[in-house]
Amino acid sequence: MDFLKLFGREDVSSKDIAKERLRLILVHDRANVSPQFLEMIKSQIINIISDYVDIEEEGLEVKLTRMKKDEEITVPALVANIPIKRIKHVARA
Amino acid sequence: MGQVIVITSGKGGVGKTTTTANIGTGLALLKHRKVVMIDADIGLRNLDVVMGLENRIVYDLVDVVQGVCRLKQALIRDKRFENLYLLPAAQTKDKTAVSPEQMKDLCDQLREEFDYVLVDCPAGIEQGFKNAIAGADKAIIVSTPEVSAVRDADRVIGLLEAAGFEEPKLIINRIRPDMVKRGDMMDIDDIIDILAVDLLGVIPEDERIVISTNRGEPAVADENSKAGQAYRNVTRRIEGEDVPIMSLDVEPTLMERLRMLFGLKPRK
Ligand SMILES: Nc1ncnc2c1ncn2[C@@H]1O[C@H](COP(=O)(O)OP(=O)(O)OP(=O)(O)O)[C@@H](O)[C@H]1O
Ligand SMILES: [Mg+2]
């Protein structure tokens, strides 16, 4: 169940919302990653891939979240959303 | 040689002092153990009031540490329960008046004479917390079934593990079975699953806790209190007995009774 979809839905029990929020909070707390750390990752990603693609830097998003590994297990995941403006020539070679 | 157990939580107001008073009294009353409870909440002492011993205080923890009096002089003997003692916190000093080393020395001295030394930890994870855990070899974490309390409990469990505590045990306090039943409160399994610790007990929300605190008589000695029963169970588990978690089933509502009458299964 996607927890964002839980909000505003009256038929989902508040306990399930609490549980899902808590799980996500603890992913951050336990990983102990600061916003600065995520910024650092962001700028290094920009550095590396801008050799190959033009990216929209304002739209770049790096965050910690949770991801289903299979039916049963959910694991912490680092997710990066990188909007691309243009693929550079070198990358096509 | 006795053991030193710290009762802690991270978040304030979740029931550390209530738990310390009830476990301490339980161990003395039901198990005839020699118990001393230390109020480590310097500047905000409470355990004396919950125990109804506030009028008996002469010296306090800081007096002992600073050598103003001997340890024996500061210990208040509870006349109602044999073998139960309190070492009160200072009310006018602050947490820096005691160091972790001094707390450790104090606990080591006390464990020579008592079966159990229970340390009531202040809220937070600063100096007061560090003092309270310094002399302890076991930890009990208290949490309520709320997101913020469980989050703080998780933080504290991490800090305790980093400090070398093995397997801290969890008490979930102020459970409301009716709310759990209708899906508006996280239940025991949810919390245990998230925190991945052993469960020591579940204490229901119980107005008799308020009444017993008004009177200065711990609920564990109150036959009619559900929370008291839960604390009696916790006491026995600490002593190694295998006591099942008591069922907190609520009385069926009128609607549910009607459903059962017509042979329908009660909705979960
Ligand atoms: N199971 C319960 N049912 C009803 N009331 C409760 C229960 N447990 C605790 N309380 C009440 O909640 C309040 C806070 O409890 P307590 O003082 O034990 O918390 P604490 O964790 O020691 O707080 P602090 O962090 O300030 O030291 C008290 O008024 C107490 O009577
Ligand atoms: Mg307290």
mmCIF file of C-alpha atoms and ligand atoms in Angstrom:
data_model
loop_
_atom_site.group_PDB
_atom_site.id
_atom_site.type_symbol
_atom_site.label_atom_id
_atom_site.label_comp_id
_atom_site.label_asym_id
_atom_site.label_seq_id
_atom_site.Cartn_x
_atom_site.Cartn_y
_atom_site.Cartn_z
ATOM 1 C CA MET A 1 0.000 0.000 0.000
ATOM 2 C CA ASP A 2 1.382 3.387 -0.965
ATOM 3 C CA PHE A 3 1.356 5.442 2.153
ATOM 4 C CA LEU A 4 0.836 8.749 0.374
ATOM 5 C CA LYS A 5 -2.459 7.399 -0.822
ATOM 6 C CA LEU A 6 -3.469 6.686 2.735
ATOM 7 C CA PHE A 7 -3.895 10.342 3.568
ATOM 8 C CA GLY A 8 -7.352 11.731 3.239
ATOM 9 C CA ARG A 9 -8.871 8.299 3.029
ATOM 10 C CA GLU A 10 -11.396 7.765 5.736
ATOM 11 C CA ASP A 11 -11.602 4.026 5.227
ATOM 12 C CA VAL A 12 -7.959 3.518 6.160
ATOM 13 C CA SER A 13 -7.562 3.131 9.906
ATOM 14 C CA SER A 14 -5.514 5.808 11.644
ATOM 15 C CA LYS A 15 -3.401 3.062 13.138
ATOM 16 C CA ASP A 16 -2.198 2.015 9.684
ATOM 17 C CA ILE A 17 -1.346 5.605 8.878
ATOM 18 C CA ALA A 18 0.550 5.887 12.167
ATOM 19 C CA LYS A 19 2.444 2.683 11.454
ATOM 20 C CA GLU A 20 3.469 3.716 7.960
ATOM 21 C CA ARG A 21 4.529 7.203 9.056
ATOM 22 C CA LEU A 22 6.493 5.751 11.934
ATOM 23 C CA ARG A 23 8.290 3.295 9.660
ATOM 24 C CA LEU A 24 9.354 6.075 7.320
ATOM 25 C CA ILE A 25 10.470 8.317 10.184
ATOM 26 C CA LEU A 26 12.588 5.507 11.562
ATOM 27 C CA VAL A 27 14.229 4.889 8.196
ATOM 28 C CA HIS A 28 15.576 8.433 8.423
ATOM 29 C CA ASP A 29 16.362 8.345 12.139
ATOM 30 C CA ARG A 30 18.202 5.064 11.938
ATOM 31 C CA ALA A 31 20.149 5.942 8.814
ATOM 32 C CA ASN A 32 21.035 9.167 10.581
ATOM 33 C CA VAL A 33 21.367 11.041 7.306
ATOM 34 C CA SER A 34 21.328 14.812 7.528
ATOM 35 C CA PRO A 35 19.834 17.045 4.830
ATOM 36 C CA GLN A 36 23.427 18.208 4.180
ATOM 37 C CA PHE A 37 24.421 14.629 3.449
ATOM 38 C CA LEU A 38 21.639 14.284 0.894
ATOM 39 C CA GLU A 39 22.727 17.618 -0.649
ATOM 40 C CA MET A 40 26.249 16.237 -0.922
ATOM 41 C CA ILE A 41 25.024 13.154 -2.726
ATOM 42 C CA LYS A 42 22.971 15.372 -5.003
ATOM 43 C CA SER A 43 25.857 17.567 -6.072
ATOM 44 C CA GLN A 44 28.088 14.576 -6.719
ATOM 45 C CA ILE A 45 25.423 12.923 -8.839
ATOM 46 C CA ILE A 46 25.155 16.145 -10.856
ATOM 47 C CA ASN A 47 28.934 16.176 -11.300
ATOM 48 C CA ILE A 48 29.126 12.643 -12.555
ATOM 49 C CA ILE A 49 26.225 12.496 -14.944
ATOM 50 C CA SER A 50 26.441 16.011 -16.389
ATOM 51 C CA ASP A 51 29.275 14.718 -18.542
ATOM 52 C CA TYR A 52 26.690 12.641 -20.350
ATOM 53 C CA VAL A 53 23.378 14.417 -20.012
ATOM 54 C CA ASP A 54 22.073 17.914 -19.398
ATOM 55 C CA ILE A 55 19.912 17.741 -16.327
ATOM 56 C CA GLU A 56 17.384 20.079 -14.821
ATOM 57 C CA GLU A 57 19.087 20.807 -11.545
ATOM 58 C CA GLU A 58 16.096 22.370 -9.787
ATOM 59 C CA GLY A 59 14.039 19.297 -10.452
ATOM 60 C CA LEU A 60 16.633 16.902 -9.088
ATOM 61 C CA GLU A 61 15.392 15.080 -6.018
ATOM 62 C CA VAL A 62 17.253 12.658 -3.782
ATOM 63 C CA LYS A 63 15.464 11.090 -0.861
ATOM 64 C CA LEU A 64 15.393 8.193 1.549
ATOM 65 C CA THR A 65 12.275 6.105 1.405
ATOM 66 C CA ARG A 66 11.030 2.565 1.731
ATOM 67 C CA MET A 67 10.690 0.091 -1.070
ATOM 68 C CA LYS A 68 9.117 -3.349 -1.358
ATOM 69 C CA LYS A 69 11.791 -5.949 -2.021
ATOM 70 C CA ASP A 70 9.178 -8.653 -2.410
ATOM 71 C CA GLU A 71 5.746 -9.419 -1.017
ATOM 72 C CA GLU A 72 6.934 -9.548 2.567
ATOM 73 C CA ILE A 73 10.047 -7.470 2.943
ATOM 74 C CA THR A 74 10.343 -3.717 2.717
ATOM 75 C CA VAL A 75 13.814 -2.178 2.731
ATOM 76 C CA PRO A 76 15.135 1.366 3.014
ATOM 77 C CA ALA A 77 15.913 2.800 -0.419
ATOM 78 C CA LEU A 78 17.746 5.825 -1.714
ATOM 79 C CA VAL A 79 15.726 7.182 -4.601
ATOM 80 C CA ALA A 80 16.944 9.782 -7.076
ATOM 81 C CA ASN A 81 14.669 11.536 -9.561
ATOM 82 C CA ILE A 82 16.741 13.161 -12.290
ATOM 83 C CA PRO A 83 14.872 15.110 -14.949
ATOM 84 C CA ILE A 84 16.894 15.121 -18.192
ATOM 85 C CA LYS A 85 16.913 18.087 -20.570
ATOM 86 C CA ARG A 86 19.101 16.633 -23.273
ATOM 87 C CA ILE A 87 21.277 13.595 -23.795
ATOM 88 C CA LYS A 88 24.772 14.713 -24.782
ATOM 89 C CA HIS A 89 26.497 13.496 -27.865
ATOM 90 C CA VAL A 90 29.168 11.495 -26.028
ATOM 91 C CA ALA A 91 26.539 9.350 -24.430
ATOM 92 C CA ARG A 92 25.180 8.223 -27.764
ATOM 93 C CA ALA A 93 28.543 7.217 -29.172
ATOM 94 C CA MET B 1 24.884 -8.862 44.391
ATOM 95 C CA GLY B 2 21.826 -7.077 43.142
ATOM 96 C CA GLN B 3 21.031 -5.829 39.701
ATOM 97 C CA VAL B 4 20.649 -2.238 38.588
ATOM 98 C CA ILE B 5 17.787 -1.550 36.177
ATOM 99 C CA VAL B 6 17.168 1.833 34.572
ATOM 100 C CA ILE B 7 13.640 2.788 33.491
ATOM 101 C CA THR B 8 13.855 5.167 30.546
ATOM 102 C CA SER B 9 11.900 6.381 27.501
ATOM 103 C CA GLY B 10 13.237 9.376 25.640
ATOM 104 C CA LYS B 11 9.868 11.081 25.450
ATOM 105 C CA GLY B 12 8.564 12.698 28.610
ATOM 106 C CA GLY B 13 5.361 11.838 30.419
ATOM 107 C CA VAL B 14 4.937 8.302 29.116
ATOM 108 C CA GLY B 15 5.016 6.620 32.525
ATOM 109 C CA LYS B 16 8.613 6.067 33.675
ATOM 110 C CA THR B 17 7.999 7.230 37.218
ATOM 111 C CA THR B 18 4.707 5.339 37.473
ATOM 112 C CA THR B 19 6.472 2.221 36.195
ATOM 113 C CA THR B 20 9.412 2.581 38.576
ATOM 114 C CA ALA B 21 7.097 2.991 41.563
ATOM 115 C CA ASN B 22 4.968 -0.008 40.604
ATOM 116 C CA ILE B 23 7.796 -2.370 39.771
ATOM 117 C CA GLY B 24 9.687 -1.357 42.902
ATOM 118 C CA THR B 25 6.659 -1.868 45.098
ATOM 119 C CA GLY B 26 5.750 -5.069 43.252
ATOM 120 C CA LEU B 27 9.139 -6.646 43.809
ATOM 121 C CA ALA B 28 9.100 -5.767 47.514
ATOM 122 C CA LEU B 29 5.457 -6.696 48.103
ATOM 123 C CA LEU B 30 5.021 -9.832 46.003
ATOM 124 C CA LYS B 31 8.544 -11.185 45.918
ATOM 125 C CA HIS B 32 9.887 -9.891 49.225
ATOM 126 C CA ARG B 33 12.946 -8.518 47.489
ATOM 127 C CA LYS B 34 15.042 -5.788 48.970
ATOM 128 C CA VAL B 35 14.542 -2.862 46.610
ATOM 129 C CA VAL B 36 15.807 0.691 46.355
ATOM 130 C CA MET B 37 14.385 3.151 43.844
ATOM 131 C CA ILE B 38 16.592 6.068 42.800
ATOM 132 C CA ASP B 39 14.933 9.203 41.481
ATOM 133 C CA ALA B 40 17.477 10.396 38.929
ATOM 134 C CA ASP B 41 15.282 13.234 37.707
ATOM 135 C CA ILE B 42 17.266 15.957 39.431
ATOM 136 C CA GLY B 43 15.436 19.280 39.548
ATOM 137 C CA LEU B 44 12.055 17.686 38.814
ATOM 138 C CA ARG B 45 11.638 15.080 41.464
ATOM 139 C CA ASN B 46 8.402 13.108 41.295
ATOM 140 C CA LEU B 47 8.970 9.584 42.485
ATOM 141 C CA ASP B 48 8.648 10.670 46.135
ATOM 142 C CA VAL B 49 5.179 12.080 45.425
ATOM 143 C CA VAL B 50 3.995 9.070 43.425
ATOM 144 C CA MET B 51 5.148 6.892 46.337
ATOM 145 C CA GLY B 52 3.550 9.205 48.926
ATOM 146 C CA LEU B 53 6.901 9.693 50.644
ATOM 147 C CA GLU B 54 7.381 13.421 50.022
ATOM 148 C CA ASN B 55 7.121 14.370 53.688
ATOM 149 C CA ARG B 56 9.901 12.059 54.728
ATOM 150 C CA ILE B 57 12.735 13.590 52.706
ATOM 151 C CA VAL B 58 15.700 14.928 54.640
ATOM 152 C CA TYR B 59 18.663 14.343 52.355
ATOM 153 C CA ASP B 60 18.800 13.609 48.648
ATOM 154 C CA LEU B 61 20.902 12.080 45.883
ATOM 155 C CA VAL B 62 23.046 15.191 45.420
ATOM 156 C CA ASP B 63 23.716 15.396 49.174
ATOM 157 C CA VAL B 64 25.022 11.838 49.059
ATOM 158 C CA VAL B 65 27.219 12.442 46.020
ATOM 159 C CA GLN B 66 28.616 15.657 47.480
ATOM 160 C CA GLY B 67 29.340 14.017 50.808
ATOM 161 C CA VAL B 68 26.875 16.162 52.783
ATOM 162 C CA CYS B 69 25.471 12.986 54.339
ATOM 163 C CA ARG B 70 26.079 9.256 54.305
ATOM 164 C CA LEU B 71 24.179 7.111 51.818
ATOM 165 C CA LYS B 72 22.227 5.384 54.619
ATOM 166 C CA GLN B 73 20.976 8.710 55.941
ATOM 167 C CA ALA B 74 19.413 9.654 52.600
ATOM 168 C CA LEU B 75 17.545 6.380 52.078
ATOM 169 C CA ILE B 76 13.867 6.613 52.992
ATOM 170 C CA ARG B 77 12.346 3.381 54.187
ATOM 171 C CA ASP B 78 8.779 2.833 53.053
ATOM 172 C CA LYS B 79 6.926 1.806 56.201
ATOM 173 C CA ARG B 80 4.049 0.188 54.283
ATOM 174 C CA PHE B 81 6.163 -2.246 52.319
ATOM 175 C CA GLU B 82 8.963 -4.073 53.981
ATOM 176 C CA ASN B 83 12.317 -3.879 52.206
ATOM 177 C CA LEU B 84 11.362 -0.937 49.991
ATOM 178 C CA TYR B 85 13.520 2.188 49.973
ATOM 179 C CA LEU B 86 13.692 5.457 48.048
ATOM 180 C CA LEU B 87 16.658 7.664 47.309
ATOM 181 C CA PRO B 88 15.025 10.968 46.336
ATOM 182 C CA ALA B 89 16.338 13.428 43.761
ATOM 183 C CA ALA B 90 17.377 16.960 44.687
ATOM 184 C CA GLN B 91 14.744 19.499 43.765
ATOM 185 C CA THR B 92 16.775 22.695 43.751
ATOM 186 C CA LYS B 93 19.930 21.603 41.938
ATOM 187 C CA ASP B 94 20.348 20.734 38.274
ATOM 188 C CA LYS B 95 21.504 17.638 36.427
ATOM 189 C CA THR B 96 25.137 18.735 36.250
ATOM 190 C CA ALA B 97 25.379 18.357 40.043
ATOM 191 C CA VAL B 98 26.040 14.643 39.440
ATOM 192 C CA SER B 99 28.420 12.942 37.012
ATOM 193 C CA PRO B 100 28.034 9.532 35.347
ATOM 194 C CA GLU B 101 31.031 8.237 37.340
ATOM 195 C CA GLN B 102 29.415 9.292 40.616
ATOM 196 C CA MET B 103 26.154 7.597 39.618
ATOM 197 C CA LYS B 104 28.027 4.424 38.795
ATOM 198 C CA ASP B 105 29.763 4.425 42.189
ATOM 199 C CA LEU B 106 26.450 5.007 43.912
ATOM 200 C CA CYS B 107 24.727 2.143 42.088
ATOM 201 C CA ASP B 108 27.627 -0.187 42.822
ATOM 202 C CA GLN B 109 27.432 0.649 46.510
ATOM 203 C CA LEU B 110 23.680 0.047 46.573
ATOM 204 C CA ARG B 111 23.792 -3.252 44.721
ATOM 205 C CA GLU B 112 25.932 -4.638 47.545
ATOM 206 C CA GLU B 113 22.935 -4.398 49.813
ATOM 207 C CA PHE B 114 19.851 -4.570 47.643
ATOM 208 C CA ASP B 115 18.459 -7.205 45.297
ATOM 209 C CA TYR B 116 17.210 -4.525 42.931
ATOM 210 C CA VAL B 117 18.298 -0.973 42.308
ATOM 211 C CA LEU B 118 15.740 0.767 40.066
ATOM 212 C CA VAL B 119 16.714 4.062 38.464
ATOM 213 C CA ASP B 120 13.906 6.392 37.364
ATOM 214 C CA CYS B 121 15.400 8.252 34.393
ATOM 215 C CA PRO B 122 14.475 11.813 33.424
ATOM 216 C CA ALA B 123 13.032 12.490 29.964
ATOM 217 C CA GLY B 124 15.442 13.313 27.156
ATOM 218 C CA ILE B 125 18.803 11.963 26.033
ATOM 219 C CA GLU B 126 21.095 14.560 27.573
ATOM 220 C CA GLN B 127 23.136 14.612 30.753
ATOM 221 C CA GLY B 128 20.314 13.371 32.993
ATOM 222 C CA PHE B 129 19.845 10.319 30.771
ATOM 223 C CA LYS B 130 23.585 9.659 30.674
ATOM 224 C CA ASN B 131 23.740 9.852 34.463
ATOM 225 C CA ALA B 132 20.784 7.532 34.895
ATOM 226 C CA ILE B 133 22.114 4.780 32.639
ATOM 227 C CA ALA B 134 25.727 5.039 33.832
ATOM 228 C CA GLY B 135 25.428 2.559 36.681
ATOM 229 C CA ALA B 136 22.790 0.260 35.214
ATOM 230 C CA ASP B 137 23.231 -3.181 33.730
ATOM 231 C CA LYS B 138 19.721 -3.609 32.375
ATOM 232 C CA ALA B 139 17.221 -1.235 30.833
ATOM 233 C CA ILE B 140 13.449 -1.068 30.606
ATOM 234 C CA ILE B 141 12.020 1.226 27.949
ATOM 235 C CA VAL B 142 8.564 2.689 28.453
ATOM 236 C CA SER B 143 6.542 3.870 25.484
ATOM 237 C CA THR B 144 2.943 4.723 24.735
ATOM 238 C CA PRO B 145 1.348 3.560 21.469
ATOM 239 C CA GLU B 146 1.948 6.888 19.743
ATOM 240 C CA VAL B 147 4.194 7.746 16.826
ATOM 241 C CA SER B 148 6.325 10.271 18.723
ATOM 242 C CA ALA B 149 6.797 8.068 21.793
ATOM 243 C CA VAL B 150 7.753 4.997 19.745
ATOM 244 C CA ARG B 151 10.108 7.102 17.657
ATOM 245 C CA ASP B 152 11.877 8.340 20.787
ATOM 246 C CA ALA B 153 11.946 4.816 22.180
ATOM 247 C CA ASP B 154 13.738 3.701 19.025
ATOM 248 C CA ARG B 155 16.298 6.441 19.483
ATOM 249 C CA VAL B 156 16.870 5.479 23.102
ATOM 250 C CA ILE B 157 17.204 1.798 22.204
ATOM 251 C CA GLY B 158 19.938 2.798 19.740
ATOM 252 C CA LEU B 159 21.745 4.826 22.402
ATOM 253 C CA LEU B 160 21.442 2.020 24.946
ATOM 254 C CA GLU B 161 22.834 -0.512 22.520
ATOM 255 C CA ALA B 162 25.710 1.837 21.711
ATOM 256 C CA ALA B 163 26.362 2.074 25.466
ATOM 257 C CA GLY B 164 26.632 -1.717 25.693
ATOM 258 C CA PHE B 165 23.194 -2.660 27.002
ATOM 259 C CA GLU B 166 22.059 -6.032 25.767
ATOM 260 C CA GLU B 167 18.416 -6.581 24.975
ATOM 261 C CA PRO B 168 16.551 -3.691 26.532
ATOM 262 C CA LYS B 169 12.967 -4.678 27.379
ATOM 263 C CA LEU B 170 9.856 -2.772 26.405
ATOM 264 C CA ILE B 171 6.787 -1.799 28.413
ATOM 265 C CA ILE B 172 3.899 -0.403 26.408
ATOM 266 C CA ASN B 173 1.864 1.878 28.622
ATOM 267 C CA ARG B 174 -1.578 3.433 28.302
ATOM 268 C CA ILE B 175 -2.954 0.986 25.771
ATOM 269 C CA ARG B 176 -6.654 1.508 25.138
ATOM 270 C CA PRO B 177 -8.144 -1.787 23.980
ATOM 271 C CA ASP B 178 -11.262 -0.102 22.621
ATOM 272 C CA MET B 179 -9.181 2.152 20.373
ATOM 273 C CA VAL B 180 -6.938 -0.704 19.277
ATOM 274 C CA LYS B 181 -10.024 -2.677 18.407
ATOM 275 C CA ARG B 182 -11.435 -0.042 16.135
ATOM 276 C CA GLY B 183 -8.090 0.499 14.442
ATOM 277 C CA ASP B 184 -7.298 3.857 15.965
ATOM 278 C CA MET B 185 -4.323 2.855 18.076
ATOM 279 C CA MET B 186 -1.238 0.868 17.165
ATOM 280 C CA ASP B 187 -1.372 -2.512 18.810
ATOM 281 C CA ILE B 188 1.305 -4.471 20.626
ATOM 282 C CA ASP B 189 2.418 -6.496 17.609
ATOM 283 C CA ASP B 190 2.812 -3.380 15.469
ATOM 284 C CA ILE B 191 5.091 -1.739 17.992
ATOM 285 C CA ILE B 192 7.141 -4.833 18.775
ATOM 286 C CA ASP B 193 7.556 -5.438 15.078
ATOM 287 C CA ILE B 194 8.822 -1.911 14.471
ATOM 288 C CA LEU B 195 11.142 -1.693 17.480
ATOM 289 C CA ALA B 196 12.375 -5.293 17.351
ATOM 290 C CA VAL B 197 12.773 -5.650 21.121
ATOM 291 C CA ASP B 198 11.398 -8.056 23.715
ATOM 292 C CA LEU B 199 8.148 -7.162 25.398
ATOM 293 C CA LEU B 200 8.166 -7.010 29.187
ATOM 294 C CA GLY B 201 4.591 -5.914 29.646
ATOM 295 C CA VAL B 202 1.533 -4.050 28.476
ATOM 296 C CA ILE B 203 -0.172 -1.621 30.846
ATOM 297 C CA PRO B 204 -3.687 -0.477 29.999
ATOM 298 C CA GLU B 205 -4.863 3.087 30.350
ATOM 299 C CA ASP B 206 -6.472 3.016 33.770
ATOM 300 C CA GLU B 207 -8.013 5.788 35.801
ATOM 301 C CA ARG B 208 -6.999 3.924 38.930
ATOM 302 C CA ILE B 209 -3.439 5.019 38.137
ATOM 303 C CA VAL B 210 -4.580 8.605 38.636
ATOM 304 C CA ILE B 211 -6.421 7.682 41.828
ATOM 305 C CA SER B 212 -3.484 5.759 43.224
ATOM 306 C CA THR B 213 -1.142 8.622 42.355
ATOM 307 C CA ASN B 214 -3.484 10.999 44.163
ATOM 308 C CA ARG B 215 -3.227 8.799 47.227
ATOM 309 C CA GLY B 216 0.469 8.092 46.930
ATOM 310 C CA GLU B 217 -0.155 4.335 46.834
ATOM 311 C CA PRO B 218 1.144 2.430 43.792
ATOM 312 C CA ALA B 219 -1.553 0.635 41.768
ATOM 313 C CA VAL B 220 0.362 -2.643 41.911
ATOM 314 C CA ALA B 221 -0.993 -3.029 45.447
ATOM 315 C CA ASP B 222 -4.550 -2.349 44.269
ATOM 316 C CA GLU B 223 -6.463 -5.588 43.692
ATOM 317 C CA ASN B 224 -9.086 -3.858 41.563
ATOM 318 C CA SER B 225 -6.793 -2.086 39.149
ATOM 319 C CA LYS B 226 -6.183 -3.544 35.706
ATOM 320 C CA ALA B 227 -2.967 -1.570 35.406
ATOM 321 C CA GLY B 228 -2.045 -2.904 38.828
ATOM 322 C CA GLN B 229 -2.605 -6.460 37.592
ATOM 323 C CA ALA B 230 -0.424 -5.715 34.562
ATOM 324 C CA TYR B 231 2.334 -4.420 36.842
ATOM 325 C CA ARG B 232 2.046 -7.524 39.020
ATOM 326 C CA ASN B 233 2.632 -9.557 35.872
ATOM 327 C CA VAL B 234 5.629 -7.425 34.936
ATOM 328 C CA THR B 235 7.042 -7.970 38.424
ATOM 329 C CA ARG B 236 6.790 -11.725 38.028
ATOM 330 C CA ARG B 237 8.402 -11.619 34.583
ATOM 331 C CA ILE B 238 11.349 -9.672 35.982
ATOM 332 C CA GLU B 239 11.731 -12.502 38.473
ATOM 333 C CA GLY B 240 11.936 -14.942 35.587
ATOM 334 C CA GLU B 241 8.392 -16.308 35.671
ATOM 335 C CA ASP B 242 6.702 -17.063 32.393
ATOM 336 C CA VAL B 243 3.511 -15.021 32.570
ATOM 337 C CA PRO B 244 1.433 -14.589 29.421
ATOM 338 C CA ILE B 245 0.524 -11.060 28.351
ATOM 339 C CA MET B 246 -2.913 -10.519 29.809
ATOM 340 C CA SER B 247 -5.751 -10.189 27.402
ATOM 341 C CA LEU B 248 -7.109 -6.682 27.224
ATOM 342 C CA ASP B 249 -10.288 -7.586 25.436
ATOM 343 C CA VAL B 250 -12.992 -5.030 25.802
ATOM 344 C CA GLU B 251 -16.518 -5.898 26.691
ATOM 345 C CA PRO B 252 -18.512 -6.508 23.506
ATOM 346 C CA THR B 253 -20.655 -3.558 22.501
ATOM 347 C CA LEU B 254 -24.434 -3.834 22.277
ATOM 348 C CA MET B 255 -24.203 -4.061 18.498
ATOM 349 C CA GLU B 256 -21.688 -6.885 18.729
ATOM 350 C CA ARG B 257 -23.769 -8.717 21.255
ATOM 351 C CA LEU B 258 -26.709 -8.496 18.876
ATOM 352 C CA ARG B 259 -24.581 -9.833 16.052
ATOM 353 C CA MET B 260 -23.527 -12.757 18.209
ATOM 354 C CA LEU B 261 -27.122 -13.355 19.204
ATOM 355 C CA PHE B 262 -27.995 -13.806 15.560
ATOM 356 C CA GLY B 263 -25.079 -16.121 15.071
ATOM 357 C CA LEU B 264 -23.017 -13.618 13.157
ATOM 358 C CA LYS B 265 -19.300 -13.463 13.698
ATOM 359 C CA PRO B 266 -18.121 -10.360 15.523
ATOM 360 C CA ARG B 267 -16.344 -8.019 13.149
ATOM 361 C CA LYS B 268 -12.626 -7.894 13.780
HETATM 362 N N1 LIG C 1 -1.514 3.431 32.538
HETATM 363 C C1 LIG C 1 -1.881 4.696 32.840
HETATM 364 N N2 LIG C 1 -3.180 5.041 32.909
HETATM 365 C C2 LIG C 1 -3.545 6.298 33.224
HETATM 366 N N3 LIG C 1 -2.670 7.288 33.516
HETATM 367 C C3 LIG C 1 -1.360 7.012 33.456
HETATM 368 C C4 LIG C 1 -0.884 5.711 33.119
HETATM 369 N N4 LIG C 1 0.465 5.736 33.159
HETATM 370 C C5 LIG C 1 0.819 6.996 33.496
HETATM 371 N N5 LIG C 1 -0.267 7.768 33.677
HETATM 372 C C6 LIG C 1 -0.262 9.201 34.030
HETATM 373 O O1 LIG C 1 0.544 9.904 33.112
HETATM 374 C C7 LIG C 1 1.256 10.939 33.750
HETATM 375 C C8 LIG C 1 2.745 10.802 33.466
HETATM 376 O O2 LIG C 1 3.238 9.652 34.100
HETATM 377 P P1 LIG C 1 4.705 9.600 34.728
HETATM 378 O O3 LIG C 1 4.947 10.769 35.617
HETATM 379 O O4 LIG C 1 4.905 8.251 35.300
HETATM 380 O O5 LIG C 1 5.572 9.765 33.399
HETATM 381 P P2 LIG C 1 7.149 10.014 33.262
HETATM 382 O O6 LIG C 1 7.573 9.294 32.045
HETATM 383 O O7 LIG C 1 7.833 9.685 34.540
HETATM 384 O O8 LIG C 1 7.185 11.600 33.039
HETATM 385 P P3 LIG C 1 8.507 12.521 33.018
HETATM 386 O O9 LIG C 1 9.137 12.310 31.676
HETATM 387 O O10 LIG C 1 7.962 13.915 33.191
HETATM 388 O O11 LIG C 1 9.383 12.075 34.139
HETATM 389 C C9 LIG C 1 0.917 10.859 35.216
HETATM 390 O O12 LIG C 1 -0.052 11.815 35.510
HETATM 391 C C10 LIG C 1 0.369 9.455 35.392
HETATM 392 O O13 LIG C 1 -0.566 9.381 36.418
HETATM 393 MG MG MG C 2 9.195 10.899 35.714
#
